[in-house]
Coordinates of C-alpha atoms and ligand atoms in Angstrom, one line a residue:
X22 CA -9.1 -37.4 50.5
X23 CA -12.9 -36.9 50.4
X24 CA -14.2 -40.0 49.1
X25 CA -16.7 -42.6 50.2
X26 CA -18.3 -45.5 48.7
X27 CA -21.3 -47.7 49.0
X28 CA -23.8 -50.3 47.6
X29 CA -27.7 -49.9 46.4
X30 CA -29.1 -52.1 44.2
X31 CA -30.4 -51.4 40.5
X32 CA -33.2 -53.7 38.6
X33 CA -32.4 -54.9 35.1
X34 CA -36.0 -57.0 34.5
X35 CA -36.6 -58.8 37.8
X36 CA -32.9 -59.4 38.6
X37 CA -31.3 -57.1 40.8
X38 CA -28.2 -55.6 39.8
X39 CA -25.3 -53.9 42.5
X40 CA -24.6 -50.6 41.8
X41 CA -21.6 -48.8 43.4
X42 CA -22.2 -44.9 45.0
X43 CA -19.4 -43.2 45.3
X44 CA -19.1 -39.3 46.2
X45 CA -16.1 -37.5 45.8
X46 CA -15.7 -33.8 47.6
X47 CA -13.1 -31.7 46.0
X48 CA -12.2 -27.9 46.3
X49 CA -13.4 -25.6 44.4
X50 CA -17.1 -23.9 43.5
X51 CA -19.9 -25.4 44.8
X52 CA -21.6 -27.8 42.4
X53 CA -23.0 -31.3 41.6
X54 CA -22.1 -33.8 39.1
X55 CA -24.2 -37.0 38.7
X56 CA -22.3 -39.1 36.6
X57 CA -23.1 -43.3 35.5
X58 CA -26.0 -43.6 33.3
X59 CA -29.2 -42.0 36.0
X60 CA -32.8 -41.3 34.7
X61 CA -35.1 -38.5 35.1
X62 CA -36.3 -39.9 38.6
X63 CA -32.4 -40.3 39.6
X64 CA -31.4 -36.8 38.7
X65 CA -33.8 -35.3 40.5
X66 CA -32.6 -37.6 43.7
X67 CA -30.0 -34.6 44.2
X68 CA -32.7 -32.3 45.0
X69 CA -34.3 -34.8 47.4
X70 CA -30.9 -35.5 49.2
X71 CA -30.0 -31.9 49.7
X72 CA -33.5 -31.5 51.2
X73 CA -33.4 -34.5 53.4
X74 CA -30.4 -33.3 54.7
X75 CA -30.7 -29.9 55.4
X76 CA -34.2 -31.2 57.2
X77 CA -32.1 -33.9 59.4
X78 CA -30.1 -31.1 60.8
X79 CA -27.0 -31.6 58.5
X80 CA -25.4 -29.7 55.7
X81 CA -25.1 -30.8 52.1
X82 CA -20.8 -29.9 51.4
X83 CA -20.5 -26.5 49.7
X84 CA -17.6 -28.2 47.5
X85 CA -17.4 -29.8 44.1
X86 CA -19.4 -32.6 44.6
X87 CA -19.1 -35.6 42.3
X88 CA -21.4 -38.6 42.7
X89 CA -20.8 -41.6 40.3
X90 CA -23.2 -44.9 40.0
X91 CA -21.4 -47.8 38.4
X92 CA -21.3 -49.9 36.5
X93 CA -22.1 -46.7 34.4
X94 CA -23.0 -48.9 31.0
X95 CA -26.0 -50.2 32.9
X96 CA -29.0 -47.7 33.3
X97 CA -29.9 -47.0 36.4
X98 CA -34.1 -45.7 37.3
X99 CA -36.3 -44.9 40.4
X100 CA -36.0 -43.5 43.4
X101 CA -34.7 -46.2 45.2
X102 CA -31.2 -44.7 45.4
X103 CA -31.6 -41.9 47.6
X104 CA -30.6 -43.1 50.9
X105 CA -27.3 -44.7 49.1
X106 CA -26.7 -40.9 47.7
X107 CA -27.5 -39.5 51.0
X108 CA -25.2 -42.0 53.0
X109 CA -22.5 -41.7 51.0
X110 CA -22.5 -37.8 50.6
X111 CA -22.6 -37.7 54.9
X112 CA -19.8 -40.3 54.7
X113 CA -17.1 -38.3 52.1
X114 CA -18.2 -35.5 54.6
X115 CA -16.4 -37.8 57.7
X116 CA -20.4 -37.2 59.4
X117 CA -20.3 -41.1 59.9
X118 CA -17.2 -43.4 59.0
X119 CA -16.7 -44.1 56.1
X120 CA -15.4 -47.5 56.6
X121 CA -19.0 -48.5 58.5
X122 CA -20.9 -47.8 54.8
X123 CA -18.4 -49.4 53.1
X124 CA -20.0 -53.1 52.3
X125 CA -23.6 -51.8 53.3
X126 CA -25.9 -51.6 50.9
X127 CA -28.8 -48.9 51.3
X128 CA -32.3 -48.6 50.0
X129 CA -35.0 -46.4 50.0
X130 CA -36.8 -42.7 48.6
X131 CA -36.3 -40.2 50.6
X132 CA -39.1 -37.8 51.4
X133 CA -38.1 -33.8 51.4
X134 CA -38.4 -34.2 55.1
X135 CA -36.1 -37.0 55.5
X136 CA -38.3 -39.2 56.5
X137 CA -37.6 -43.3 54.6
X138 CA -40.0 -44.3 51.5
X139 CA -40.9 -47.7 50.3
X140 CA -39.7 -48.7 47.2
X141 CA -40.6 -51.4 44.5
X142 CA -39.0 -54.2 43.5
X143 CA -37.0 -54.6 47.1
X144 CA -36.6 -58.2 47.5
X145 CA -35.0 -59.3 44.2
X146 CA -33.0 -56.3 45.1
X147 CA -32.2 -57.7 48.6
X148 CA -31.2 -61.4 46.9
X149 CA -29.1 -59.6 44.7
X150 CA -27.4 -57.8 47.8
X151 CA -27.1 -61.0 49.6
X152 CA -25.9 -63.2 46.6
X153 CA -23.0 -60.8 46.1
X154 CA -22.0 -61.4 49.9
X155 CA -22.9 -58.7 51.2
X156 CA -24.1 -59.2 55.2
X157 CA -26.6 -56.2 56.0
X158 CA -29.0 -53.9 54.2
X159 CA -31.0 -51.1 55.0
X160 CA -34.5 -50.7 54.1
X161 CA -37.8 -48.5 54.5
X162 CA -39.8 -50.2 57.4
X163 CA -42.6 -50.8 55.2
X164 CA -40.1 -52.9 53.1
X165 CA -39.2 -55.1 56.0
X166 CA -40.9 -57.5 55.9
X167 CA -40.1 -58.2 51.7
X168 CA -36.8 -57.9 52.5
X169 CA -36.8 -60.4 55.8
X170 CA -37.8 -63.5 53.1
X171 CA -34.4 -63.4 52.0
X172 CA -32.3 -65.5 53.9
X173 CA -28.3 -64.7 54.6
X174 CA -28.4 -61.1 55.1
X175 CA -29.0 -58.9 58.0
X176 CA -32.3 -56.5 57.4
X177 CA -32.4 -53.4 59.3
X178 CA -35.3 -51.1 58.7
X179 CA -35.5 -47.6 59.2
X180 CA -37.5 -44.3 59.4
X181 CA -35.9 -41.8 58.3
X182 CA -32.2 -40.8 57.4
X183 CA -31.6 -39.1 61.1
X184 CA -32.2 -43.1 62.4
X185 CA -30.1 -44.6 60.0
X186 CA -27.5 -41.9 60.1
X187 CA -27.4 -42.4 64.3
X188 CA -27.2 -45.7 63.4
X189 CA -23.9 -45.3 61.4
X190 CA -22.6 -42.9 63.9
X191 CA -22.5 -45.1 66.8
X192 CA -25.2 -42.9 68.5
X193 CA -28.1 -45.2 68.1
X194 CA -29.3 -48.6 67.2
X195 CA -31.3 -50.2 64.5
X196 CA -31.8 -53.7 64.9
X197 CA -32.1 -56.1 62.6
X198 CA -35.6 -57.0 61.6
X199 CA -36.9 -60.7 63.0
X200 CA -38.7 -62.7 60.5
X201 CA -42.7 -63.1 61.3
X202 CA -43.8 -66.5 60.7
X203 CA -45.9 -66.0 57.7
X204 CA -49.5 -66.9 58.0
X205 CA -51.1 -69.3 55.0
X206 CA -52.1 -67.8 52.4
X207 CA -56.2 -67.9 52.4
X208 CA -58.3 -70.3 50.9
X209 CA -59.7 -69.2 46.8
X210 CA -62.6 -70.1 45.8
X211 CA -63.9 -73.2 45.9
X212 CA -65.1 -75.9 42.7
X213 CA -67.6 -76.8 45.1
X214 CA -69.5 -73.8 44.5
X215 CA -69.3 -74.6 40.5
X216 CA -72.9 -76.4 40.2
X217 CA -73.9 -78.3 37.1
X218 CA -71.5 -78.1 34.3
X219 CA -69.7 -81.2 34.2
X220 CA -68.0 -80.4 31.2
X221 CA -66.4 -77.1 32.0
X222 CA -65.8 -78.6 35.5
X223 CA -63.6 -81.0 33.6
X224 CA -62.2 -78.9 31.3
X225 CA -60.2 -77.3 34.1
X226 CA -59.4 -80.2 35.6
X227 CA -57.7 -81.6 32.6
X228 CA -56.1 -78.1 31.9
X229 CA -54.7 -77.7 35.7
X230 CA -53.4 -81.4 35.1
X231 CA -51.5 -80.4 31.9
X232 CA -50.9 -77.3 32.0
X233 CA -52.9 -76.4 29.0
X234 CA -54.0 -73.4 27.8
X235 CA -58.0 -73.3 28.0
X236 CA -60.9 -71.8 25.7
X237 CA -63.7 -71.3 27.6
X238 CA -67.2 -70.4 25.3
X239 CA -70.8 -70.1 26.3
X240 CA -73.2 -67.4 27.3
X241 CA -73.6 -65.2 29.9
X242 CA -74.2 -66.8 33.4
X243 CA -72.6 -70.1 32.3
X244 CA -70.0 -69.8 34.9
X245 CA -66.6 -69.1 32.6
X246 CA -65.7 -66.6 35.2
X247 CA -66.1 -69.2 38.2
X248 CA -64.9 -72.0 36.5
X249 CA -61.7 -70.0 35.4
X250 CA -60.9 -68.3 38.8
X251 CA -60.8 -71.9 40.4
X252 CA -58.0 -72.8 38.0
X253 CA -55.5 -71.7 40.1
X254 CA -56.4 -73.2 43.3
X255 CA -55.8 -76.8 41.7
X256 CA -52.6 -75.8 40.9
X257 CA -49.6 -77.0 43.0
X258 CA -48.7 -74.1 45.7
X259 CA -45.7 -72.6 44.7
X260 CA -42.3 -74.1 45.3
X261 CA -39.8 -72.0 46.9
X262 CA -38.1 -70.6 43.6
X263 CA -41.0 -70.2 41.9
X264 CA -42.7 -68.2 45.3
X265 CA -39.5 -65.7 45.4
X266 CA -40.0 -65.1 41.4
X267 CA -43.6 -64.4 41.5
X268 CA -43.1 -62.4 44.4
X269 CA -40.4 -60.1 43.3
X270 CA -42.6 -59.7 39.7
X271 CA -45.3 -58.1 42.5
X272 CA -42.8 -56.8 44.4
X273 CA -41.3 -54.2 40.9
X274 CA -45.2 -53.9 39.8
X275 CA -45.9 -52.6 43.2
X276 CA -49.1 -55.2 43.5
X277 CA -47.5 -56.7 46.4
X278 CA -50.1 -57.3 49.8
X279 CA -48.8 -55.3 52.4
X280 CA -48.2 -57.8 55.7
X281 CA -48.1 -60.9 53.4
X282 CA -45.0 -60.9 51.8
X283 CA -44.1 -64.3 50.3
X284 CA -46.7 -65.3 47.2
X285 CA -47.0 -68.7 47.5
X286 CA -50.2 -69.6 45.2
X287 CA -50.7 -69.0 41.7
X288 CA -52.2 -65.7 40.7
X289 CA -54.6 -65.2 38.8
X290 CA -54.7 -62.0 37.1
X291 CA -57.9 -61.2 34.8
X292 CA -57.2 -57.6 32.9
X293 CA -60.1 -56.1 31.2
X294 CA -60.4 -55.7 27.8
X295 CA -59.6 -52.2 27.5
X296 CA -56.3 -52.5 29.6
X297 CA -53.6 -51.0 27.6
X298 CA -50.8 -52.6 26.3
X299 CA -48.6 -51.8 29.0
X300 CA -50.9 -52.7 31.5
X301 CA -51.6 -56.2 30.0
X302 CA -47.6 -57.2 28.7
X303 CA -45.8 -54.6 30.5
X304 CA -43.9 -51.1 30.2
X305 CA -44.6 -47.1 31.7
X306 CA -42.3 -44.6 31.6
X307 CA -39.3 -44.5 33.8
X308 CA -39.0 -47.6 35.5
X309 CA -40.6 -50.8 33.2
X310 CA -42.9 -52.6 35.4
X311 CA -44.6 -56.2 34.5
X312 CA -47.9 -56.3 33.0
X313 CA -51.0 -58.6 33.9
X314 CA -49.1 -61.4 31.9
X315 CA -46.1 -61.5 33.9
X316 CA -48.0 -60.7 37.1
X317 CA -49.6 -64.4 36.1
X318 CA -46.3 -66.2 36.0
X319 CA -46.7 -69.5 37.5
X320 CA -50.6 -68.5 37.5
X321 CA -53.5 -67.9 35.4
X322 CA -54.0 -65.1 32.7
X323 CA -57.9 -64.8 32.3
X324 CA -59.2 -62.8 29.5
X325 CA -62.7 -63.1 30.0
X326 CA -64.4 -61.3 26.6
X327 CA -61.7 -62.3 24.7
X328 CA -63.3 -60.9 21.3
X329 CA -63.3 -57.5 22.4
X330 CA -59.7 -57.3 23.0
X331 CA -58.0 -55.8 20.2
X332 CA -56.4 -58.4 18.2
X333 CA -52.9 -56.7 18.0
X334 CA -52.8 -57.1 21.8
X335 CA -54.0 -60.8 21.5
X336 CA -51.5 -61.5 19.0
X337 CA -49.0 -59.7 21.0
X338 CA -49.1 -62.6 24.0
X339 CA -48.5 -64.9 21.5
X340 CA -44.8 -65.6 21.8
X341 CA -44.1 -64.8 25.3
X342 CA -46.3 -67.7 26.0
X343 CA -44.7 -69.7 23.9
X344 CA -41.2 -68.7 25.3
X345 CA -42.5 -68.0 28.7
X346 CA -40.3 -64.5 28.9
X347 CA -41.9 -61.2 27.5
X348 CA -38.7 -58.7 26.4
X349 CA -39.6 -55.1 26.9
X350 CA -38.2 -52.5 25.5
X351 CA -37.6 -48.6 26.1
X352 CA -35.6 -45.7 24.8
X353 CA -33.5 -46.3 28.3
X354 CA -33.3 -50.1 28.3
X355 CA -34.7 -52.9 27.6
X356 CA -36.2 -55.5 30.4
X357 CA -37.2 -58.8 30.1
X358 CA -39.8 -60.9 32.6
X359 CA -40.6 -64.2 33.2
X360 CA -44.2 -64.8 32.3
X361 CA -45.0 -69.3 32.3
X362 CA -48.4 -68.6 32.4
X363 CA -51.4 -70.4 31.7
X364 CA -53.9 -68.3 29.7
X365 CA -57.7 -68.6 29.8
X366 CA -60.2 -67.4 27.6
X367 CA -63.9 -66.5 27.6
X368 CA -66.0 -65.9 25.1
X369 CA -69.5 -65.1 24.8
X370 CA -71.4 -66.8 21.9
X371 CA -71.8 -63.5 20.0
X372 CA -71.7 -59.5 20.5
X373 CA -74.8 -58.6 22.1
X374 CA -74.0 -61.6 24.9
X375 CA -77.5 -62.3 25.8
X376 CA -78.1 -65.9 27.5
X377 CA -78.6 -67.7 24.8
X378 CA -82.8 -68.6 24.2
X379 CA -82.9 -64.6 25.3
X380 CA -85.6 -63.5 23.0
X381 CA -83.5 -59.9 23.1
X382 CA -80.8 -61.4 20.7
X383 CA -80.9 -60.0 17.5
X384 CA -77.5 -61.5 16.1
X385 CA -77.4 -62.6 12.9
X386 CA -75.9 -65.8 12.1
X387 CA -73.2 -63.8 10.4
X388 CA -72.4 -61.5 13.1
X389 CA -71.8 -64.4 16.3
X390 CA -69.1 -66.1 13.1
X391 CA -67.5 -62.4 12.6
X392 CA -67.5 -62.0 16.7
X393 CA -65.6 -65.6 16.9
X394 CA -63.5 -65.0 14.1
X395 CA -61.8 -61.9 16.0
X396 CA -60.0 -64.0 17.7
X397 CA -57.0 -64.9 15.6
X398 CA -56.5 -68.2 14.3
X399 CA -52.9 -68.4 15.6
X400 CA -53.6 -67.5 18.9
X401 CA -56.2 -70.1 19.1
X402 CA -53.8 -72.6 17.8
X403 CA -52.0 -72.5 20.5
X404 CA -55.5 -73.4 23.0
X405 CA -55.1 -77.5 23.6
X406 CA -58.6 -77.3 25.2
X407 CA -62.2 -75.9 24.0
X408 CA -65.1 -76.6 25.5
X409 CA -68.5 -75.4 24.9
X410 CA -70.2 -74.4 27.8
X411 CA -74.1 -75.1 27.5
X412 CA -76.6 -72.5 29.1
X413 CA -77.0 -73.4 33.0
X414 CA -81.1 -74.7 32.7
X415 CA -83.0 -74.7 35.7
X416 CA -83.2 -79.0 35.4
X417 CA -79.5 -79.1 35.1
X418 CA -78.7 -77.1 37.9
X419 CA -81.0 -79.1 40.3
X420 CA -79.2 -81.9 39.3
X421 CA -76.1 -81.2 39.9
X422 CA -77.2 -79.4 43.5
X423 CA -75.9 -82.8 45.3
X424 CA -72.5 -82.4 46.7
X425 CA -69.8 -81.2 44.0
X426 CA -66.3 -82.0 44.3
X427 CA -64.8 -79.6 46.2
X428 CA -61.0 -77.8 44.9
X429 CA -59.3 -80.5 47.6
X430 CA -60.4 -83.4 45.8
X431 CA -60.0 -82.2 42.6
X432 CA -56.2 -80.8 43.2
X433 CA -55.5 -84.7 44.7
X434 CA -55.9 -85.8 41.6
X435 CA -54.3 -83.2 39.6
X436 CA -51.4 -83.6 42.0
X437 CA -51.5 -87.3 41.0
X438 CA -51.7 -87.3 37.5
X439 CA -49.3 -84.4 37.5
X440 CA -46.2 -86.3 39.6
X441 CA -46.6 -89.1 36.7
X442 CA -46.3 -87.1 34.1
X443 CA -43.2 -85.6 35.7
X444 CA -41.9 -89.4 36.2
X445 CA -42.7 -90.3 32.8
X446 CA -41.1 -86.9 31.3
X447 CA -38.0 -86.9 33.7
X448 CA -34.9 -85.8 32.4
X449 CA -36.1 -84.3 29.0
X450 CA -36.2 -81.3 31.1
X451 CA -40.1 -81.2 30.8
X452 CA -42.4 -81.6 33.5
X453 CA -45.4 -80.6 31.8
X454 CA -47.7 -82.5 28.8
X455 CA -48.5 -79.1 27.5
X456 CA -44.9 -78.3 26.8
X457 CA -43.8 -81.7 24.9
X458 CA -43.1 -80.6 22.0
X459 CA -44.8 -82.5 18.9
X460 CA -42.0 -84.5 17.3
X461 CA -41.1 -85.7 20.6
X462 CA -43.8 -87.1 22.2
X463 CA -44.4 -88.9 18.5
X464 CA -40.7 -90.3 18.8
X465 CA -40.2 -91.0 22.8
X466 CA -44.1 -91.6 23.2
X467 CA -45.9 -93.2 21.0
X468 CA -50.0 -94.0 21.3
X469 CA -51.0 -97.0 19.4
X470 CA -52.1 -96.4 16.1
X471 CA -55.7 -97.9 16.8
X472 CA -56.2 -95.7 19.5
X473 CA -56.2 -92.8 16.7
X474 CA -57.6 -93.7 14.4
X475 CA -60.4 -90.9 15.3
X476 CA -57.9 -88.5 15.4
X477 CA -56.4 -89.8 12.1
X478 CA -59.7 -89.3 10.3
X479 CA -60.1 -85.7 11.6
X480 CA -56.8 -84.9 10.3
X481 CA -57.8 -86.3 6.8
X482 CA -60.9 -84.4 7.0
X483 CA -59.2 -81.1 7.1
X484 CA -61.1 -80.3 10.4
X485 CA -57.9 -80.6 12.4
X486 CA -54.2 -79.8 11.7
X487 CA -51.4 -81.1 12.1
X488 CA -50.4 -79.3 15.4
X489 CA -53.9 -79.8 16.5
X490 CA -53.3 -83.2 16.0
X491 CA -50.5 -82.9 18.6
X492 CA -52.5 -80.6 20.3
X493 CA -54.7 -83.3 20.3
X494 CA -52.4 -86.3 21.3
X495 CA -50.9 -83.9 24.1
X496 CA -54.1 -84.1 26.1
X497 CA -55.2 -87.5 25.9
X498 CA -51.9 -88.1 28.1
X499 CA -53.1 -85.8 30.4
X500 CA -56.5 -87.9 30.5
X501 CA -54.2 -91.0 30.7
X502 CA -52.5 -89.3 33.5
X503 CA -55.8 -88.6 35.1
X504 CA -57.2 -92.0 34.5
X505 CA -54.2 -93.7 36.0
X506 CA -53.2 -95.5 32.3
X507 CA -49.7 -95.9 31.3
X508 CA -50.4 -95.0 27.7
X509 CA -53.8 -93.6 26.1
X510 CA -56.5 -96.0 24.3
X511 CA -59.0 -94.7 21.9
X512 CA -61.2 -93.2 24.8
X513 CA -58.6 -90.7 26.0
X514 CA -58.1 -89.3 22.3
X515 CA -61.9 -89.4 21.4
X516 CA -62.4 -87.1 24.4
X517 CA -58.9 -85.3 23.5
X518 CA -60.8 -84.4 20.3
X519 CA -64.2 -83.4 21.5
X520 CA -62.4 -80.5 23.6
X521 CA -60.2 -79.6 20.7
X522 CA -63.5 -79.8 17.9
X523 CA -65.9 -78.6 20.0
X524 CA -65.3 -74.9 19.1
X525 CA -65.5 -75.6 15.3
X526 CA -69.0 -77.8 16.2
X527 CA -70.6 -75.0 17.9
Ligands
ZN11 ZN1 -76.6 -61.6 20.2

């Protein structure tokens, strides 16, 4: 009997999924069947394996060769199977023992020359390997060090297929690769160097504290781009789950760092306005990687410009906010990513985006409403917070020269007002004000009735909804929160209101 058997791993989304090689030699005329659902990029791994054999100074079997990937239902993609293919066409050949690939599990591209290639997505690959119980895996060197976060499984990182097949032979050793101590992450940018602009200052305060989304409007020089890229550093660093998600999301879209492995701050990922679908939500051929969105999981998705973004693509990031997942699909499969991100926008007061009191501005009153309006109603819905931010003036920013709170300070209290929240939302399987939906915090959480009547008035108006209204309510906690109150008064919702309104005053 010719057969041999082992384990690489397959990515449905951003889980890993096992897939069994086996390779079965049989008499007969020399030929290859790849059988179990492979790609384009799969097939082809026949050619590569026969190369990187002949080049490693072994023969690929002049028999009927018969490789099968299973589960065969699920669809396999990339180039990440090679080594598996290799391994496992040496081990039905009896070049190494069968029974020493038997529970192994092999990554890795191999290059014509046999030589190991990274590959994408290898950590959630390597948790998969090690949830499934299996003790060892072998990865590209330059994968190491993604594949050393996981704990309970042996990492051994090659070269090349001659080391690893050495290895398997008895002939030589690989050993396994020793976890570095991983150096902390550096510092962002600092609020500190955010001078003047109280408002906008608070703004992201309020949205870091309730994880609301944040519109962001003024003219050019204003600092929407600073005030937004220091959102994420008063965000709480990443806890342990959330690091190994947003890591493996890097890991598939191939954005990782090299030499810093484990992400353990938000992102922040700020796509341009011409990015393509794909690039902003996800897709590509062959294998589907994440998009900007879901690259900003646990992060920051800053659309600075937000008018000039076509509105289809605007309107496409609607619900995967709202469900934090985006779904993609593809002729060969579907895959779906986490994406809990908060979004950002910027927008400049109207097309030409001169500082405002520019001279050069030649907008008609009509033409800044039409550049607003192109951002759809429904997406803006969804924004708890707008704030106007006013020119920077040469007065203003004197004063505020003194010493601005710094991103320390600031994520103290964000911290604070956060860890009550979570008290006061505990076990409703919310930790956040910005995701209480509105019929519960009117039943479980009630604000005195004086304290809106505002609010209440706004509502009557016409000039807010009813889920602004929410919107509106949502936020004041988070100001409560802020300010330390166990429920908000009048003050909390008036200034809940001015950040929701202000977009309509302007
Ligand atoms: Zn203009």
């Amino acid at each position: 009997m010719a057969l041999a058997q082992t384990w690489s791993v397959g990515l449905a989304g951003v889980q890993g999924a096992m897939v069994e090689v086996e390779v079965d030699l049989a008499p007969g005329v020399p030929t290859v069947a790849l059988v179990g659902l492979p790609d384009a990029v799969v097939r082809q791994s026949v050619d590569r394996v026969r190369a990187a054999l002949l080049n490693s100074g072994h023969e690929f079997p002049l028999r009927r060769v018969t490789i099968g990937l299973s589960p065969a239902a699920m669809p396999k993609q990339g180039s990440g199977f090679d080594l598996a293919l290799a391994v496992a066409v040496l081990a039905s050949a009896r070049v190494v023992p069968a029974a020493a690939v038997r529970e192994l599990v092999l990554l890795g591209e191999l290059g014509l020359d046999g030589s190991l290639r990274a590959v994408r997505g290898v950590l959630p690959a390597v948790l998969a390997a090690a949830r499934a119980g299996h003790r060892e895996v072998v990865v590209p060197e330059e994968n190491a060090e993604e594949a050393g976060l996981v704990e309970g499984i042996a990492v051994l990182a090659a070269g090349s297929l001659r080391q690893v097949v050495a290895h398997l032979a008895g002939k030589a050793v690989l050993s396994p690769h020793v976890r570095a101590a991983a150096a902390p992450a550096p510092p962002g940018p600092d609020l500190a160097d955010v001078v003047g602009q109280a408002a906008g200052r608070r703004a992201v305060e309020v949205a870091a504290a309730g994880g609301h989304h944040l519109f962001l409007s003024g003219p050019p020089g204003a600092g929407k781009t600073m005030l937004a890229e220091r959102l994420p550093g008063l965000l709480p660093p990443l806890d342990e789950q959330a690091a190994l998600e947003v890591t493996a999301i890097a890991s598939i879209a191939g954005t990782l760092p090299p030499g810093a492995p484990l992400v353990t701050r938000p992102t922040f990922e700020a796509p341009h306005h011409s990015a393509t679908m794909a690039a902003l939500v996800g897709g590509g051929s062959g294998q589907i990687r994440p998009g900007a969105l879901c690259r900003a999981h646990r992060g920051v998705l800053f659309l600075d410009e937000a008018p000039e973004f076509p509105r289809a693509v605007l309107d496409t990031l609607r619900q995967p906010l709202e469900r934090g997942a985006v779904t993609i699909h593809r002729a060969n499969g579907s895959a779906t990513f986490p994406c809990r991100a908060q979004l950002v926008l910027a927008a400049n007061p109207c097309p030409c985006a001169s500082a405002a009191g520019d001279t050069a501005c030649t907008c008609s009153a009509l033409e800044r409403r039409r550049y607003q309006s192109r951002l759809s109603g429904p997406l803006l819905d969804r924004i708890d917070l707008r704030v106007t931010l006013p020119p920077v003036t040469r007065a203003a920013w004197l004063d505020g020269l003194g010493t601005p709170e710094s991103t320390a300070v600031v994520a103290a209290r964000v911290r604070a007002a956060r860890a009550v929240a979570s008290e006061r939302l505990a076990g409703s399987g919310l930790a956040l004000n910005s995701q209480v939906p509105g019929r519960l915090l009117r039943e479980r959480w009630p604000v005195p009735r004086a304290a809106l009547a505002l609010a209440e008035r706004a509502l009557e108006r016409g000039s807010l909804s009813v889920r602004g209204f929410d919107r509106v309510v949502r936020v004041a906690w988070t100001l409560a929160d802020l300010e330390g109150l166990a429920v908000p008064g009048a003050d909390q919702v008036d200034e809940a209101l001015g950040m929701r309104l202000q977009r309509a005053a302007a």
